[in-house]
Coordinates of C-alpha atoms in Angstrom, one line a residue:
M1 CA 0.1 0.1 0.1
E2 CA 3.0 2.3 0.2
K3 CA 2.8 3.2 -3.4
L4 CA -1.0 3.7 -3.5
E5 CA -1.6 7.0 -5.3
I6 CA -5.6 7.0 -5.7
L7 CA -8.0 5.9 -3.0
D8 CA -11.6 5.8 -4.6
V9 CA -14.3 4.1 -2.4
S10 CA -17.3 6.5 -3.8
D11 CA -20.7 5.4 -4.4
N12 CA -20.8 2.5 -1.9
R13 CA -23.0 2.1 1.3
F14 CA -20.4 2.6 3.8
V15 CA -21.8 3.8 7.1
Y16 CA -19.3 4.6 9.9
R17 CA -17.5 7.5 11.5
I18 CA -14.2 8.5 9.8
P19 CA -11.4 7.6 12.1
E20 CA -9.3 10.5 13.7
E21 CA -6.2 9.4 11.7
L22 CA -6.3 7.9 8.4
P23 CA -3.4 5.5 7.5
L24 CA -2.7 7.5 4.2
S25 CA 0.7 6.8 2.4
S26 CA 2.8 9.5 1.2
S27 CA 2.2 8.8 -2.5
I28 CA -1.8 9.3 -2.2
W29 CA -2.8 12.5 -4.1
Y30 CA -6.4 11.6 -4.9
V31 CA -9.0 10.7 -2.2
N32 CA -12.7 10.0 -3.1
V33 CA -15.2 8.8 -0.3
S34 CA -18.3 10.5 -1.7
K35 CA -21.7 9.0 -2.0
N36 CA -21.5 7.0 1.2
G37 CA -23.1 7.2 4.7
L38 CA -20.0 8.5 6.5
F39 CA -20.2 10.9 9.4
G40 CA -18.3 12.8 12.0
S41 CA -16.0 15.7 11.3
I42 CA -13.1 16.2 8.8
G43 CA -9.7 17.8 8.6
E44 CA -8.4 17.7 12.2
N45 CA -5.9 14.9 11.4
L46 CA -6.2 14.5 7.8
C47 CA -3.1 16.4 6.8
K48 CA -1.4 16.0 10.3
N49 CA 1.8 14.9 8.8
S50 CA 4.1 15.1 5.7
S51 CA 2.9 11.7 4.5
S52 CA -0.7 13.0 3.8
S53 CA -0.1 16.6 3.1
N54 CA 0.4 15.6 -0.7
I55 CA -3.3 15.3 -1.2
K56 CA -4.5 17.2 -4.3
V57 CA -7.8 16.0 -4.7
L58 CA -10.2 15.5 -1.8
D59 CA -14.0 14.7 -2.6
M60 CA -16.2 13.9 0.6
S61 CA -19.5 14.9 -1.1
M62 CA -22.9 13.4 -0.4
N63 CA -22.2 12.0 3.1
F64 CA -23.3 13.1 6.7
F65 CA -20.2 14.8 8.0
G66 CA -21.2 17.7 10.4
E67 CA -18.0 19.7 11.1
V68 CA -14.9 21.3 9.2
Q69 CA -11.8 21.3 11.6
Q70 CA -9.2 23.7 11.6
G71 CA -6.8 21.1 10.6
L72 CA -8.0 21.0 7.1
S73 CA -5.9 24.0 6.5
N74 CA -2.9 21.8 7.0
C75 CA -3.7 20.1 3.4
T76 CA -1.7 22.8 1.7
S77 CA -1.2 20.9 -1.4
L78 CA -5.1 20.8 -2.0
Q79 CA -6.2 21.8 -5.6
Y80 CA -9.8 20.4 -5.5
L81 CA -12.1 20.4 -2.5
M82 CA -15.6 19.0 -2.6
I83 CA -17.6 18.6 0.5
I84 CA -21.1 19.0 -1.3
G85 CA -24.2 17.8 0.4
N86 CA -23.4 17.2 3.9
N87 CA -24.4 18.7 7.4
F88 CA -21.7 21.4 7.7
R89 CA -23.0 24.5 9.3
S90 CA -19.8 26.7 9.5
L91 CA -16.2 27.1 8.5
P92 CA -13.4 28.0 10.9
R93 CA -12.0 31.6 10.6
G94 CA -8.8 31.7 8.6
I95 CA -9.1 28.3 7.1
F96 CA -8.4 29.4 3.7
Q97 CA -5.2 31.2 4.3
M98 CA -2.8 28.4 3.9
M99 CA -4.7 26.7 1.0
Q100 CA -3.5 28.8 -1.8
N101 CA -3.2 26.0 -4.3
L102 CA -6.9 25.5 -4.5
R103 CA -8.5 25.8 -7.8
V104 CA -11.8 24.2 -7.3
L105 CA -14.1 24.7 -4.2
H106 CA -17.4 23.3 -4.0
L107 CA -19.4 23.8 -0.8
Q108 CA -23.0 23.8 -2.0
N109 CA -25.9 22.0 -0.6
N110 CA -24.9 22.2 3.0
S111 CA -26.2 24.4 5.9
F112 CA -23.4 27.0 6.1
S113 CA -24.7 30.4 7.8
G114 CA -23.4 33.7 8.5
T115 CA -21.3 35.8 6.3
L116 CA -18.9 34.7 3.7
D117 CA -15.4 34.6 5.0
H118 CA -13.0 37.3 3.7
G119 CA -10.3 34.6 3.6
I120 CA -11.6 33.5 0.4
G121 CA -9.4 36.4 -1.1
H122 CA -6.4 34.4 -0.3
L123 CA -7.2 31.7 -2.7
L124 CA -5.3 33.4 -5.5
N125 CA -5.5 30.4 -7.8
L126 CA -9.2 29.6 -7.4
V127 CA -10.8 29.2 -10.7
E128 CA -14.3 27.7 -9.5
L129 CA -16.1 28.6 -6.3
D130 CA -19.7 27.0 -5.6
I131 CA -21.3 28.0 -2.4
S132 CA -25.0 27.7 -3.6
S133 CA -27.9 26.2 -1.5
N134 CA -26.8 27.4 1.9
S135 CA -27.7 29.9 4.3
F136 CA -25.1 32.5 4.0
T137 CA -26.1 35.9 4.8
G138 CA -25.2 39.5 4.5
V139 CA -23.2 41.2 1.7
F140 CA -20.4 39.8 -0.3
P141 CA -17.0 40.4 0.8
D142 CA -15.0 43.1 -1.7
V143 CA -12.1 40.5 -2.3
F144 CA -12.7 39.6 -5.9
G145 CA -10.0 41.8 -7.0
S146 CA -7.6 39.3 -5.5
L147 CA -9.3 36.3 -7.3
G148 CA -7.7 36.9 -10.7
K149 CA -8.2 33.7 -12.0
L150 CA -11.7 33.1 -10.7
E151 CA -13.9 32.0 -13.9
K152 CA -17.0 30.4 -12.3
F153 CA -18.8 31.9 -9.2
T154 CA -22.1 30.3 -8.0
A155 CA -23.9 31.6 -4.8
S156 CA -27.4 31.0 -5.8
S157 CA -30.1 30.1 -3.3
N158 CA -28.7 31.9 -0.2
N159 CA -29.9 34.9 1.8
F160 CA -27.1 37.5 0.6
N161 CA -28.5 41.1 0.4
G162 CA -27.3 44.7 -0.4
A163 CA -25.3 45.7 -3.2
L164 CA -22.7 43.6 -5.5
P165 CA -18.9 44.5 -4.5
T166 CA -17.2 46.5 -7.0
S167 CA -14.5 44.0 -7.4
M168 CA -17.0 41.5 -8.4
L169 CA -18.9 44.0 -11.0
N170 CA -15.3 44.6 -12.6
S171 CA -13.8 41.0 -12.7
P172 CA -12.1 40.6 -16.1
S173 CA -11.9 36.8 -15.4
I174 CA -15.4 35.7 -14.5
T175 CA -17.3 33.8 -17.3
T176 CA -20.2 32.6 -15.2
L177 CA -21.7 34.6 -12.2
D178 CA -24.9 32.9 -10.8
L179 CA -26.4 34.8 -7.9
H180 CA -30.2 34.0 -8.4
N181 CA -32.5 33.5 -5.6
N182 CA -31.1 35.8 -3.0
S183 CA -32.2 39.1 -1.7
L184 CA -29.9 41.5 -3.7
N185 CA -31.4 44.9 -3.6
D186 CA -29.6 47.5 -5.7
P187 CA -29.7 48.6 -9.3
I188 CA -27.7 46.4 -12.0
N189 CA -24.4 48.2 -12.2
L190 CA -22.1 45.6 -14.2
N191 CA -19.1 47.1 -15.9
C192 CA -19.3 45.2 -19.1
S193 CA -16.4 47.0 -20.4
A194 CA -14.3 45.3 -17.6
M195 CA -16.2 42.0 -17.8
T196 CA -15.2 41.0 -21.2
K197 CA -15.3 37.4 -20.6
L198 CA -18.7 37.2 -19.1
R199 CA -20.8 34.5 -20.8
S200 CA -23.5 33.6 -18.4
L201 CA -25.1 35.9 -15.9
H202 CA -28.0 34.8 -13.5
L203 CA -29.4 37.6 -11.2
G204 CA -32.9 36.2 -11.2
S205 CA -35.2 36.0 -8.1
N206 CA -33.7 38.9 -6.2
K207 CA -34.8 42.3 -5.3
L208 CA -32.9 44.2 -7.9
Y209 CA -34.7 47.4 -9.2
G210 CA -34.3 50.1 -11.9
S211 CA -34.6 49.9 -15.7
I212 CA -32.6 47.2 -17.7
L213 CA -29.7 49.4 -18.3
H214 CA -28.0 50.1 -21.7
N215 CA -24.6 49.2 -20.3
L216 CA -25.6 45.6 -20.3
S217 CA -25.5 45.8 -24.1
S218 CA -21.7 46.1 -23.9
C219 CA -21.4 42.5 -22.6
K220 CA -21.2 41.2 -26.1
S221 CA -20.1 37.9 -25.1
L222 CA -23.3 37.2 -23.2
N223 CA -24.8 33.8 -24.1
I224 CA -27.0 33.4 -21.0
L225 CA -28.9 36.3 -19.4
N226 CA -31.4 35.8 -16.5
L227 CA -32.9 38.8 -14.7
G228 CA -36.3 37.4 -14.1
H229 CA -38.4 37.9 -11.1
N230 CA -37.0 41.4 -10.1
N231 CA -38.4 44.7 -9.6
L232 CA -37.1 46.1 -12.8
D233 CA -39.5 48.5 -15.1
G234 CA -39.5 50.0 -18.4
Q235 CA -38.9 48.3 -21.5
I236 CA -35.9 46.6 -23.3
P237 CA -33.7 49.2 -24.7
E238 CA -32.7 49.4 -28.4
S239 CA -29.0 48.7 -27.7
F240 CA -29.9 45.2 -26.8
K241 CA -29.4 44.4 -30.5
N242 CA -25.7 44.4 -29.7
L243 CA -26.1 40.8 -27.9
N244 CA -25.5 39.0 -30.9
A245 CA -24.3 35.8 -28.8
L246 CA -27.4 35.6 -26.6
S247 CA -29.1 32.1 -26.8
V248 CA -31.0 32.2 -23.4
L249 CA -32.9 35.0 -22.1
S250 CA -35.3 35.1 -19.1
L251 CA -37.1 38.5 -18.1
S252 CA -40.2 36.9 -16.6
R253 CA -41.9 39.2 -14.0
T254 CA -39.8 42.2 -14.5
N255 CA -42.7 44.9 -15.2
L256 CA -41.9 45.0 -18.8
V257 CA -44.0 46.8 -21.1
N258 CA -44.4 47.2 -25.0
L259 CA -44.4 43.6 -26.1
S260 CA -44.3 44.6 -29.7
S261 CA -41.1 46.8 -29.4
T262 CA -39.4 43.8 -27.1
L263 CA -40.1 41.3 -30.1
K264 CA -38.9 43.6 -32.6
I265 CA -35.6 43.9 -30.9
L266 CA -35.2 40.3 -29.6
Q267 CA -35.8 39.0 -33.3
H268 CA -32.2 40.2 -34.0
F269 CA -30.8 37.5 -31.8
K270 CA -30.3 34.8 -34.4
N271 CA -29.0 32.3 -31.9
L272 CA -31.9 32.7 -29.2
T273 CA -33.3 29.3 -28.2
V274 CA -35.0 29.9 -25.0
L275 CA -37.3 33.2 -24.2
M276 CA -38.9 33.6 -21.1
L277 CA -41.3 36.9 -20.8
S278 CA -44.2 35.6 -18.6
E279 CA -46.0 38.1 -16.3
N280 CA -45.2 41.3 -18.1
F281 CA -47.0 43.4 -20.6
Q282 CA -50.1 43.0 -18.8
G283 CA -53.3 43.8 -20.9
E284 CA -51.5 44.4 -24.0
Q285 CA -52.4 43.2 -27.4
I286 CA -50.4 40.3 -28.8
P287 CA -48.5 41.4 -32.0
D288 CA -49.9 39.9 -35.1
D289 CA -46.7 41.1 -37.3
A290 CA -46.1 38.1 -39.5
Y291 CA -42.5 39.3 -40.2
F292 CA -41.1 38.6 -36.7
Q293 CA -38.6 35.8 -37.1
F294 CA -37.4 33.6 -34.3
R295 CA -36.1 30.5 -36.4
S296 CA -33.8 29.2 -33.6
L297 CA -36.4 29.5 -30.8
K298 CA -37.2 26.1 -28.9
V299 CA -38.7 27.4 -25.7
L300 CA -41.1 30.1 -25.5
S301 CA -43.2 31.4 -22.4
I302 CA -45.5 34.4 -22.3
A303 CA -48.0 33.2 -19.9
Y304 CA -50.0 35.1 -17.0
S305 CA -49.8 38.3 -18.9
E306 CA -53.7 38.8 -19.8
L307 CA -52.6 39.4 -23.5
R308 CA -55.5 39.9 -25.8
G309 CA -55.8 38.8 -29.5
L310 CA -55.6 35.9 -31.8
M311 CA -52.9 33.3 -32.1
P312 CA -50.1 35.5 -33.8
P313 CA -49.1 34.3 -37.2
W314 CA -45.3 34.8 -36.5
L315 CA -45.5 31.9 -34.2
L316 CA -45.6 29.7 -37.3
G317 CA -42.3 30.7 -38.3
C318 CA -40.8 29.1 -35.1
N319 CA -40.3 25.7 -36.8
G320 CA -37.9 24.4 -34.1
L321 CA -40.5 25.1 -31.3
Q322 CA -40.4 22.5 -28.4
F323 CA -42.0 24.2 -25.6
L324 CA -45.0 26.7 -25.7
D325 CA -46.5 28.3 -22.7
L326 CA -49.2 30.8 -23.6
S327 CA -51.5 30.1 -20.6
R328 CA -53.3 32.5 -18.5
N329 CA -54.1 35.2 -21.2
H330 CA -57.2 36.3 -23.0
L331 CA -56.4 34.7 -26.5
F332 CA -59.1 33.5 -28.5
G333 CA -60.4 32.2 -31.8
T334 CA -59.0 29.1 -33.7
I335 CA -55.4 27.8 -33.4
P336 CA -53.9 28.2 -36.9
L337 CA -53.5 25.2 -39.2
G338 CA -49.8 25.8 -39.4
F339 CA -49.4 24.3 -36.1
N340 CA -48.8 21.2 -37.8
K341 CA -45.2 22.5 -38.7
F342 CA -44.3 22.2 -34.9
K343 CA -42.6 18.7 -35.5
Y344 CA -40.6 18.8 -32.3
L345 CA -43.1 20.1 -29.9
F346 CA -43.5 18.1 -26.6
Y347 CA -45.0 20.6 -24.2
L348 CA -48.0 22.9 -25.1
D349 CA -49.9 24.8 -22.5
L350 CA -52.7 27.0 -23.9
S351 CA -55.0 26.6 -20.7
N352 CA -56.9 29.5 -19.1
N353 CA -57.8 31.4 -22.5
S354 CA -61.0 31.5 -24.8
F355 CA -59.8 29.3 -27.7
T356 CA -62.7 27.7 -29.5
G357 CA -61.1 25.5 -32.1
F358 CA -57.8 23.7 -32.9
P359 CA -57.6 22.2 -36.4
L360 CA -54.6 19.4 -36.5
F361 CA -53.5 17.6 -39.5
S362 CA -51.2 14.7 -40.2
T363 CA -49.1 16.5 -42.9
G364 CA -45.8 16.8 -41.6
I365 CA -46.2 15.4 -38.1
D366 CA -42.9 13.8 -36.9
G367 CA -42.8 10.7 -34.8
A368 CA -40.8 12.5 -32.1
T369 CA -43.8 14.3 -31.1
F370 CA -44.5 14.2 -27.3
C371 CA -41.2 12.4 -26.5
Y372 CA -39.3 13.4 -23.5
N373 CA -37.0 16.1 -24.3
N374 CA -33.4 17.0 -23.1
I375 CA -33.9 20.9 -22.8
I376 CA -36.1 20.8 -19.7
S377 CA -37.4 18.2 -17.3
F378 CA -41.3 18.7 -18.2
P379 CA -43.1 15.5 -19.1
P380 CA -44.9 15.6 -22.7
T381 CA -48.1 17.7 -22.0
L382 CA -51.0 19.0 -23.8
D383 CA -53.0 21.4 -21.5
L384 CA -56.1 23.0 -23.1
S385 CA -58.1 23.2 -19.8
Y386 CA -60.3 26.3 -19.2
N387 CA -60.9 27.3 -22.8
M388 CA -64.3 27.0 -24.9
L389 CA -63.7 23.8 -26.8
S390 CA -66.8 22.1 -27.9
G391 CA -67.9 19.1 -29.6
T392 CA -66.8 15.5 -28.9
I393 CA -63.3 14.2 -28.0
W394 CA -61.9 12.7 -31.1
P395 CA -60.9 9.1 -31.0
S396 CA -57.7 10.1 -32.5
F397 CA -56.4 11.3 -29.3
G398 CA -55.4 7.8 -28.6
N399 CA -52.8 7.8 -31.2
L400 CA -50.9 10.3 -28.9
R401 CA -49.0 7.4 -27.5
R402 CA -46.1 9.4 -26.0
L403 CA -48.2 11.7 -24.2
H404 CA -47.9 11.8 -20.3
V405 CA -50.3 14.7 -19.5
L406 CA -53.6 15.4 -21.1
N407 CA -55.7 18.0 -19.5
L408 CA -59.2 19.1 -21.0
K409 CA -60.9 20.2 -17.8
E410 CA -63.4 23.0 -17.8
N411 CA -64.5 23.1 -21.6
R412 CA -67.7 22.5 -23.3
L413 CA -67.1 18.8 -24.5
R414 CA -70.0 16.6 -25.1
G415 CA -70.5 12.8 -25.9
S416 CA -68.8 9.9 -24.7
I417 CA -65.3 9.3 -23.6
P418 CA -63.6 7.3 -26.7
E419 CA -62.3 3.7 -25.9
S420 CA -59.2 4.6 -28.0
L421 CA -57.9 6.8 -25.2
S422 CA -56.4 3.5 -23.8
G423 CA -53.9 3.9 -26.8
M424 CA -52.1 6.6 -24.8
K425 CA -49.9 4.0 -23.2
N426 CA -47.7 6.4 -21.2
L427 CA -50.3 8.7 -19.9
E428 CA -49.8 9.7 -16.2
T429 CA -52.4 12.5 -16.1
L430 CA -56.0 12.4 -17.5
D431 CA -58.4 15.3 -16.5
L432 CA -61.8 15.5 -18.4
S433 CA -63.6 17.0 -15.5
H434 CA -66.1 20.0 -15.6
N435 CA -67.4 19.2 -19.1
K436 CA -70.8 17.8 -20.3
L437 CA -69.5 14.2 -21.2
S438 CA -72.1 11.4 -21.1
G439 CA -72.0 7.6 -21.4
K440 CA -69.8 5.1 -19.4
I441 CA -66.3 5.3 -18.5
P442 CA -64.4 3.0 -20.9
E443 CA -63.3 -0.3 -19.5
S444 CA -60.2 0.0 -21.7
L445 CA -58.9 2.7 -19.5
V446 CA -57.7 0.2 -17.0
Q447 CA -54.9 -0.6 -19.4
L448 CA -53.2 2.7 -18.6
S449 CA -50.9 1.4 -16.2
F450 CA -49.1 4.6 -15.6
L451 CA -52.0 6.6 -14.8
S452 CA -51.7 8.3 -11.5
K453 CA -54.2 11.4 -11.6
F454 CA -57.5 10.9 -13.4
S455 CA -60.7 13.1 -13.0
V456 CA -64.0 12.8 -14.7
A457 CA -65.8 14.8 -12.0
Y458 CA -68.7 17.1 -13.0
N459 CA -70.0 15.6 -15.9
E460 CA -73.2 13.5 -17.0
L461 CA -71.6 9.9 -16.8
Y462 CA -73.3 6.9 -15.9
G463 CA -72.7 3.4 -15.1
E464 CA -70.2 1.2 -13.1
I465 CA -66.9 2.6 -12.6
P466 CA -64.2 0.2 -14.1
M467 CA -62.4 -2.0 -11.5
G468 CA -58.7 -3.0 -11.8
G469 CA -55.6 -1.3 -12.8
Q470 CA -54.9 2.0 -11.4
F471 CA -58.6 2.8 -10.8
M472 CA -58.4 1.0 -7.6
T473 CA -56.3 3.9 -6.3
F474 CA -58.4 7.0 -7.5
P475 CA -60.3 9.0 -4.7
S476 CA -64.1 9.3 -5.0
S477 CA -63.5 12.9 -5.8
S478 CA -62.3 11.9 -9.1
F479 CA -65.8 10.9 -10.0
E480 CA -68.0 13.1 -8.1
R481 CA -71.1 15.0 -9.5
N482 CA -71.9 12.3 -11.9
N483 CA -75.4 11.4 -10.9
G484 CA -75.2 8.1 -12.9
L485 CA -71.9 6.7 -11.8
C486 CA -71.6 3.9 -9.1
G487 CA -69.1 1.6 -7.8
G488 CA -65.4 1.8 -6.9
P489 CA -64.6 4.2 -4.3
Y490 CA -67.7 6.0 -5.2
I491 CA -71.3 5.2 -4.2
P492 CA -72.4 1.5 -4.3
C493 CA -74.3 0.7 -7.7
S494 CA -78.1 0.3 -7.6
L495 CA -80.6 -1.2 -10.1
Q496 CA -81.5 2.1 -11.5
Q497 CA -81.7 2.2 -15.3
A498 CA -79.1 4.2 -17.1
P499 CA -79.7 7.2 -19.0
V500 CA -79.8 7.0 -22.8
D501 CA -76.5 7.9 -24.3
E502 CA -76.9 10.7 -26.8
S503 CA -74.7 10.5 -29.7
P504 CA -73.9 13.9 -30.7
S505 CA -73.4 14.8 -34.4
E506 CA -70.9 17.7 -33.7
A507 CA -67.4 16.9 -33.9
M508 CA -65.0 18.2 -31.2
T509 CA -64.0 21.7 -32.6
V510 CA -60.8 21.5 -30.6
F511 CA -59.3 20.1 -33.7
G512 CA -61.8 21.5 -36.4
P513 CA -64.0 19.6 -38.9
Q514 CA -61.5 18.4 -41.5
F515 CA -59.4 16.6 -38.9
G516 CA -61.5 13.6 -38.7
F517 CA -61.0 12.8 -42.5
R518 CA -57.3 13.1 -42.4
V519 CA -57.0 10.9 -39.3
A520 CA -58.8 8.2 -40.9
T521 CA -55.8 7.7 -43.4
G522 CA -53.5 7.0 -40.6
F523 CA -52.3 9.9 -38.5
V524 CA -52.0 11.8 -35.4
L525 CA -49.3 12.8 -33.4
T526 CA -49.8 16.6 -32.7
I527 CA -49.8 19.9 -31.0
I528 CA -47.3 20.7 -28.5
V529 CA -44.4 22.9 -26.9
C530 CA -42.2 25.8 -26.0
F531 CA -40.2 27.7 -22.5
M532 CA -40.0 30.1 -18.8
S533 CA -39.1 32.0 -15.7
G534 CA -36.8 33.4 -15.1
W535 CA -34.2 30.5 -15.1
I536 CA -37.5 29.7 -15.1
L537 CA -39.0 27.5 -14.8
P538 CA -42.0 25.8 -11.8
R539 CA -46.7 28.3 -10.3
E540 CA -49.1 29.1 -8.5
T541 CA -47.7 27.0 -11.5
T542 CA -44.7 29.0 -10.1
F543 CA -43.1 25.4 -9.7
K544 CA -43.0 25.6 -13.4
Y545 CA -40.7 28.8 -13.4
R546 CA -38.6 27.4 -10.8
L547 CA -37.3 24.7 -13.1
L548 CA -37.1 27.3 -16.1
Y549 CA -34.7 29.7 -14.9
K550 CA -36.3 31.9 -12.4

């Protein structure tokens, strides 16, 4: 063991207290005990003698350690220190003064509290510092002028407040600055002339105020900009056109006005793939300019804005759209036929509007529709709830085999529930409540083995509730206010005669009259989806925005 250089016992199930003295050979430079059940304190005797002071990489993440001892500062050769996801609450004062070789320091997901030690200014070779998801408070120490090699600084999800230090706002080396989800309360005063390497800026979910300053347009290397959920105001300045490298922009809930001007400016970003503008432009008319071009856009969210008007034609030019959220507006009319161009959509939320029709055709529909997507973690979803859709539910819905969530709640749908819905094999949520559906619940729905949420409440259904499968797990509230239903978790069945099932002649205008003819020839995979808040997103549906850049 004298020549052992690497000790890696990570990702096991070891559960014991680390001994006070580890018998480490002088040749060991790499120690990884992460992802176990180890507990106790670290550092007091870890680098007690010269034989163990040669450790360059120490990873003790994802355990149950509870205390960092002053002795850790004796590990003067350390270059990489990762103690992520433990129970640490404090750091000894001055612990970093002797650890000047540190290049990567990851302290995230612990319970550290109090102010950030000014001693980090001694870490002259530091390249990455991550202290996110702790309980640090106070203002940031003004020591970033000493950290001339620092490229990535992440301090999100803490309780920092006040203004950002001058040395941070003038750092020429920082490429990624992530301070979202704190309580910073100051205008945005970045010196983009000095921060020439800044690529990614996350200041969302703070208390920053003032206008979106023109000086941000000097950060020409910016690829990601998240200012969502702050107390900003005004409108996007014309100078924003200079941010040619921008691919992700989150400005949700920033009191923006003038949607038409905003889109006119943002269309100059040829690489823009993610655009989050929700909870702004309250009550404005949605622009119908057909010449807006967002050809690279994959994620679009302009929800909770009370926008008025028809579905805008410029959306049809977003051929790569994958995630679309226009919920909680006052949009009306029929969705344009051109929606069949969206081959890659997997998430579509048009809920809480006044749409009356949705023509859907098979031409050009890609087989990848409603597949899980690697951009964001939302399941394939079609949410048309709280609209004014009428007619019957088309049997062709059953062809949406990759769909995980179908929500048609609170519309004006009539007729029976199609047997073919059992073809949606991956369905996890099916909500048909608060319509005027009649007939029986199809027995075939018990075949939906992943179905965990189901509701047909407040309809005109009758007959016995299917038994078996997931139907054994649904509460009685899933079936309430259907006077003819019985069995299962609901009321016991009687011998009363079931009402006559009316077979309505009208087709479900959610997809328009022509849809039925095209479907018969062998189609349907469909409608679907674009993105957040603020890096955004979670809600209220705020949950949506937390996942999608707050």
